[in-house]
XYZ file of N, CA and C in Angstrom:
417
model
N -9.995 22.995 26.796
C -10.228 23.207 28.215
C -9.670 24.550 28.654
N -8.438 24.905 28.218
C -7.843 26.187 28.584
C -8.644 27.357 28.029
N -9.220 27.186 26.840
C -10.018 28.258 26.248
C -11.249 28.524 27.113
N -11.918 27.457 27.576
C -13.094 27.630 28.436
C -12.718 28.291 29.751
N -11.593 27.903 30.321
C -11.134 28.497 31.576
C -10.806 29.975 31.371
N -10.176 30.297 30.252
C -9.843 31.685 29.941
C -11.115 32.509 29.748
N -12.090 31.948 29.027
C -13.364 32.649 28.832
C -14.057 32.900 30.166
N -14.074 31.867 31.020
C -14.700 32.013 32.334
C -14.011 33.111 33.139
N -12.692 33.116 33.141
C -11.940 34.130 33.891
C -12.227 35.530 33.344
N -12.314 35.659 32.029
C -12.591 36.965 31.423
C -13.996 37.443 31.784
N -14.972 36.546 31.713
C -16.347 36.911 32.061
C -16.436 37.285 33.534
N -15.780 36.520 34.386
C -15.787 36.812 35.823
C -15.159 38.169 36.101
N -14.062 38.481 35.437
C -13.384 39.766 35.651
C -14.263 40.929 35.208
N -14.892 40.800 34.050
C -15.765 41.863 33.551
C -16.963 42.040 34.485
N -17.549 40.946 34.950
C -18.684 41.021 35.871
C -18.287 41.703 37.170
N -17.120 41.356 37.689
C -16.621 41.953 38.934
C -16.443 43.455 38.764
N -15.822 43.856 37.673
C -15.577 45.280 37.419
C -16.900 46.021 37.234
N -17.833 45.446 36.485
C -19.124 46.101 36.244
C -19.908 46.261 37.540
N -19.911 45.217 38.390
C -20.644 45.297 39.660
C -20.068 46.385 40.541
N -18.746 46.412 40.681
C -18.125 47.387 41.564
C -18.155 48.799 40.980
N -18.120 48.932 39.678
C -18.240 50.262 39.072
C -19.641 50.802 39.306
N -20.657 49.948 39.180
C -22.029 50.370 39.446
C -22.218 50.740 40.895
N -21.611 49.980 41.791
C -21.730 50.279 43.215
C -21.065 51.605 43.541
N -19.974 51.914 42.875
C -19.268 53.164 43.144
C -20.087 54.367 42.686
N -20.919 54.181 41.653
C -21.709 55.285 41.119
C -23.038 55.467 41.853
N -23.483 54.444 42.567
C -24.780 54.512 43.234
C -24.737 55.489 44.403
N -25.898 56.007 44.741
C -26.005 56.993 45.816
C -26.284 56.297 47.140
N -25.325 56.326 48.040
C -25.529 55.799 49.378
C -26.366 56.812 50.146
N -27.464 56.348 50.750
C -28.386 57.248 51.445
C -28.442 56.978 52.946
N -27.716 55.983 53.393
C -27.686 55.647 54.809
C -26.656 54.578 55.076
N -26.509 54.234 56.363
C -25.529 53.219 56.758
C -26.120 52.295 57.805
N -25.737 51.030 57.726
C -26.168 50.038 58.702
C -25.332 50.172 59.971
N -25.986 50.026 61.105
C -25.301 49.988 62.398
C -25.973 48.908 63.239
N -25.345 48.549 64.319
C -25.947 47.631 65.299
C -26.527 46.374 64.653
N -25.737 45.678 63.850
C -26.190 44.450 63.197
C -26.075 43.294 64.187
N -27.180 42.595 64.385
C -27.198 41.425 65.261
C -27.796 40.269 64.482
N -27.107 39.137 64.449
C -27.607 37.955 63.758
C -27.337 38.009 62.268
N -28.242 37.385 61.507
C -28.068 37.257 60.061
C -28.947 38.265 59.328
N -28.290 39.254 58.729
C -28.976 40.289 57.957
C -28.278 40.375 56.606
N -29.063 40.398 55.531
C -28.489 40.504 54.189
C -29.098 41.693 53.458
N -28.374 42.148 52.438
C -28.898 43.179 51.549
C -28.831 42.623 50.134
N -29.925 42.799 49.391
C -29.965 42.386 47.992
C -29.949 43.644 47.149
N -28.942 43.719 46.278
C -28.758 44.880 45.406
C -28.374 44.356 44.030
N -29.093 44.777 43.015
C -28.800 44.353 41.636
C -28.728 42.829 41.545
N -29.709 42.158 42.156
C -29.834 40.697 42.118
C -28.696 39.957 42.819
N -27.888 40.654 43.611
C -26.795 40.023 44.357
C -27.043 40.250 45.845
N -27.049 39.159 46.629
C -27.234 39.261 48.077
C -25.894 39.145 48.778
N -25.743 39.925 49.851
C -24.503 39.896 50.632
C -24.843 40.169 52.093
N -24.045 39.628 53.016
C -24.266 39.917 54.436
C -24.068 41.403 54.722
N -24.845 41.925 55.664
C -24.722 43.323 56.077
C -23.812 43.386 57.295
N -22.884 44.342 57.259
C -21.995 44.605 58.389
C -22.192 46.057 58.810
N -21.923 46.344 60.074
C -22.004 47.731 60.535
C -21.103 48.597 59.674
N -21.626 49.728 59.242
C -20.881 50.647 58.391
C -21.190 50.502 56.916
N -21.839 49.391 56.515
C -22.181 49.198 55.105
C -23.185 50.253 54.651
N -23.022 50.720 53.414
C -23.931 51.697 52.837
C -25.248 51.071 52.411
N -26.299 51.863 52.465
C -27.634 51.465 52.010
C -28.024 52.409 50.878
N -28.615 51.842 49.814
C -28.965 52.602 48.621
C -30.441 52.429 48.287
N -31.034 53.384 47.557
C -32.402 53.179 47.077
C -32.471 51.898 46.251
N -33.535 51.141 46.447
C -33.698 49.873 45.747
C -33.196 48.677 46.531
N -32.421 48.906 47.580
C -31.909 47.800 48.393
C -33.053 47.077 49.090
N -32.906 45.762 49.197
C -33.829 44.933 49.969
C -33.037 44.392 51.149
N -33.411 44.803 52.352
C -32.712 44.386 53.559
C -33.550 43.301 54.207
N -32.938 42.131 54.434
C -33.665 41.008 55.007
C -32.995 40.569 56.297
N -33.800 40.484 57.355
C -33.319 40.024 58.658
C -33.944 38.662 58.948
N -33.103 37.720 59.328
C -33.592 36.396 59.705
C -34.137 36.439 61.131
N -34.746 35.343 61.558
C -35.291 35.268 62.917
C -34.214 35.594 63.944
N -34.593 36.325 64.977
C -33.700 36.748 66.062
C -32.540 37.603 65.556
N -32.762 38.321 64.470
C -31.748 39.206 63.892
C -32.334 40.604 63.770
N -31.443 41.595 63.728
C -31.916 42.969 63.537
C -30.773 43.845 63.045
N -31.163 44.997 62.506
C -30.200 45.995 62.040
C -30.831 47.373 62.208
N -30.008 48.338 62.550
C -30.450 49.733 62.579
C -29.821 50.417 61.375
N -30.625 51.177 60.655
C -30.127 51.962 59.525
C -30.318 53.430 59.876
N -29.259 54.189 59.743
C -29.335 55.635 59.952
C -29.190 56.296 58.586
N -30.250 57.002 58.172
C -30.271 57.648 56.866
C -29.653 59.043 56.946
N -29.389 59.627 55.787
C -28.691 60.917 55.693
C -29.380 62.049 56.449
N -30.701 61.986 56.573
C -31.431 63.042 57.289
C -31.561 62.730 58.784
N -30.833 61.724 59.247
C -30.826 61.272 60.654
C -32.047 60.433 61.016
N -32.824 59.993 60.023
C -33.883 59.024 60.275
C -33.246 57.737 60.774
N -33.861 57.127 61.780
C -33.403 55.834 62.295
C -34.485 54.800 62.031
N -34.084 53.687 61.432
C -35.012 52.630 61.051
C -34.420 51.320 61.555
N -35.088 50.679 62.518
C -34.636 49.392 63.046
C -35.528 48.310 62.456
N -34.902 47.294 61.877
C -35.615 46.194 61.233
C -35.322 44.924 62.023
N -36.380 44.218 62.426
C -36.229 42.958 63.146
C -36.821 41.812 62.358
N -36.148 40.669 62.424
C -36.579 39.523 61.642
C -37.522 38.609 62.401
N -38.148 37.723 61.666
C -37.925 37.513 60.240
C -38.762 38.479 59.392
N -38.157 38.991 58.357
C -38.857 39.871 57.438
C -37.894 40.681 56.607
N -38.473 41.521 55.736
C -37.616 42.326 54.864
C -38.207 43.705 54.644
N -37.322 44.628 54.322
C -37.694 46.007 54.022
C -37.005 46.405 52.724
N -37.765 47.011 51.822
C -37.207 47.544 50.584
C -37.189 49.065 50.680
N -36.052 49.654 50.331
C -35.952 51.115 50.255
C -36.451 51.483 48.857
N -37.756 51.741 48.751
C -38.359 52.027 47.447
C -37.871 53.354 46.889
N -37.756 54.347 47.755
C -37.280 55.670 47.332
C -36.729 56.394 48.548
N -35.681 57.157 48.320
C -35.155 58.002 49.392
C -34.414 59.164 48.744
N -34.925 60.359 48.962
C -34.280 61.578 48.466
C -34.240 62.559 49.625
N -33.047 63.022 49.952
C -32.909 64.057 50.976
C -32.079 65.183 50.395
N -32.720 66.337 50.206
C -32.060 67.507 49.647
C -32.286 68.666 50.615
N -31.304 68.922 51.503
C -31.501 69.974 52.499
C -31.734 71.350 51.882
N -31.280 71.564 50.652
C -31.454 72.852 49.997
C -32.829 73.054 49.401
N -33.576 71.954 49.191
C -34.901 72.047 48.584
C -35.788 70.965 49.185
N -36.446 71.283 50.271
C -37.234 70.277 50.978
C -38.390 69.741 50.141
N -38.774 70.430 49.077
C -39.828 69.934 48.201
C -39.446 68.656 47.483
N -38.143 68.392 47.373
C -37.666 67.165 46.731
C -37.657 65.975 47.678
N -37.690 66.221 48.977
C -37.489 65.161 49.960
C -38.583 64.100 49.896
N -38.141 62.836 49.999
C -39.080 61.721 49.910
C -38.453 60.490 50.535
N -39.265 59.729 51.262
C -38.836 58.431 51.778
C -40.000 57.467 51.628
N -39.745 56.336 50.989
C -40.781 55.314 50.824
C -40.158 53.948 51.048
N -40.835 53.143 51.873
C -40.332 51.825 52.242
C -41.453 50.802 52.114
N -41.106 49.586 51.699
C -42.040 48.461 51.722
C -41.568 47.504 52.803
N -42.472 47.161 53.710
C -42.149 46.302 54.851
C -42.968 45.029 54.711
N -42.287 43.886 54.675
C -42.959 42.602 54.528
C -42.571 41.688 55.687
N -43.479 41.513 56.624
C -43.283 40.565 57.714
C -42.345 41.006 58.817
N -41.638 42.084 58.639
C -40.630 42.504 59.618
C -41.255 43.365 60.707
N -40.729 43.191 61.920
C -41.025 44.158 62.970
C -40.106 45.345 62.711
N -40.589 46.565 62.966
C -39.714 47.708 62.731
C -40.038 48.845 63.674
N -39.037 49.664 63.904
C -39.196 50.910 64.654
C -38.646 52.016 63.776
N -39.356 53.130 63.716
C -38.983 54.240 62.839
C -38.997 55.525 63.648
N -37.883 56.234 63.621
C -37.802 57.554 64.242
C -37.454 58.526 63.127
N -38.414 59.369 62.762
C -38.242 60.288 61.642
C -37.143 61.303 61.875
N -36.456 61.638 60.805
C -35.391 62.635 60.847
C -35.859 63.954 60.259
N -34.973 64.599 59.523
C -35.262 65.932 58.997
C -36.356 65.946 57.929
N -36.512 64.861 57.172
C -37.602 64.810 56.181
C -38.949 64.959 56.881
N -39.078 64.385 58.059
C -40.331 64.474 58.823
C -40.641 65.908 59.255
N -39.641 66.762 59.289
C -39.842 68.150 59.725
C -40.288 69.074 58.594
N -40.323 68.557 57.363
C -40.814 69.358 56.240
C -42.267 69.765 56.495
N -42.696 70.872 55.875
C -44.086 71.316 56.033
C -45.063 70.227 55.605
N -44.747 69.564 54.507
C -45.560 68.448 54.017
C -44.638 67.241 53.825
N -44.348 66.516 54.903
C -43.418 65.391 54.768
C -43.952 64.334 53.802
N -43.086 63.859 52.936
C -43.437 62.848 51.947
C -42.799 61.527 52.377
N -43.442 60.868 53.337
C -42.942 59.601 53.876
C -44.071 58.585 53.783
N -43.754 57.395 53.259
C -44.784 56.374 53.073
C -44.228 54.999 53.419
N -45.066 54.192 54.082
C -44.745 52.801 54.390
C -45.785 51.915 53.718
N -45.336 51.036 52.847
C -46.206 50.033 52.240
C -46.057 48.769 53.083
N -47.145 48.355 53.733
C -47.115 47.220 54.647
C -47.841 46.026 54.048
N -47.738 44.878 54.711
C -48.419 43.662 54.261
C -49.918 43.905 54.081
N -50.495 44.757 54.913
C -51.946 44.901 55.000
C -52.455 46.276 54.591
N -51.606 47.124 54.034
C -52.026 48.462 53.623
C -50.842 49.403 53.585
N -51.107 50.693 53.705
C -50.005 51.654 53.685
C -50.265 52.765 54.690
N -49.176 53.403 55.098
C -49.219 54.542 56.006
C -48.486 55.679 55.313
N -49.092 56.842 55.279
C -48.414 58.005 54.709
C -48.937 58.422 53.375
C-alpha cells in the first residue's frame, strides 16, 4: 500500500512540475479582464476557471457559460469580449511590432456571442485576421 501511495505521489509531483514548467515557457499573448460568471480556459487538456489578470496563450479554448462573459485584451491592444454560452479558440496569435508581415490573429468561435475591436494588427497594410464561425469564416 505504501509503495502505491509513494508511486502516486511521485507521479503527481512530476506531472505538477511538467505542467507548470510548460506554462512558464508558453507565450502569453493577452490577459483576461472583466470576468463575469463562469468562464474557463482549457490548455493542454486541463481546464481551469478564468480570473481577471490570467494570461491567454495560443491554443487556449475559452468557454463562457450562460450569462457569463470575459474581455481579453491582447498584446496589440485588440479587445475581444466573449459571451456565453459558447467558446472561442485562439488558433493563432502573433504580434511582432518590428515586422508587421509576421502579424496574425485567428480565432474559432462556436456558439458564443462576441465583440471584437481590432488593435494594431488591424492597422497593418494587409491585416491577417480571421474568424472561423459556426457557419463560415470572416477574413
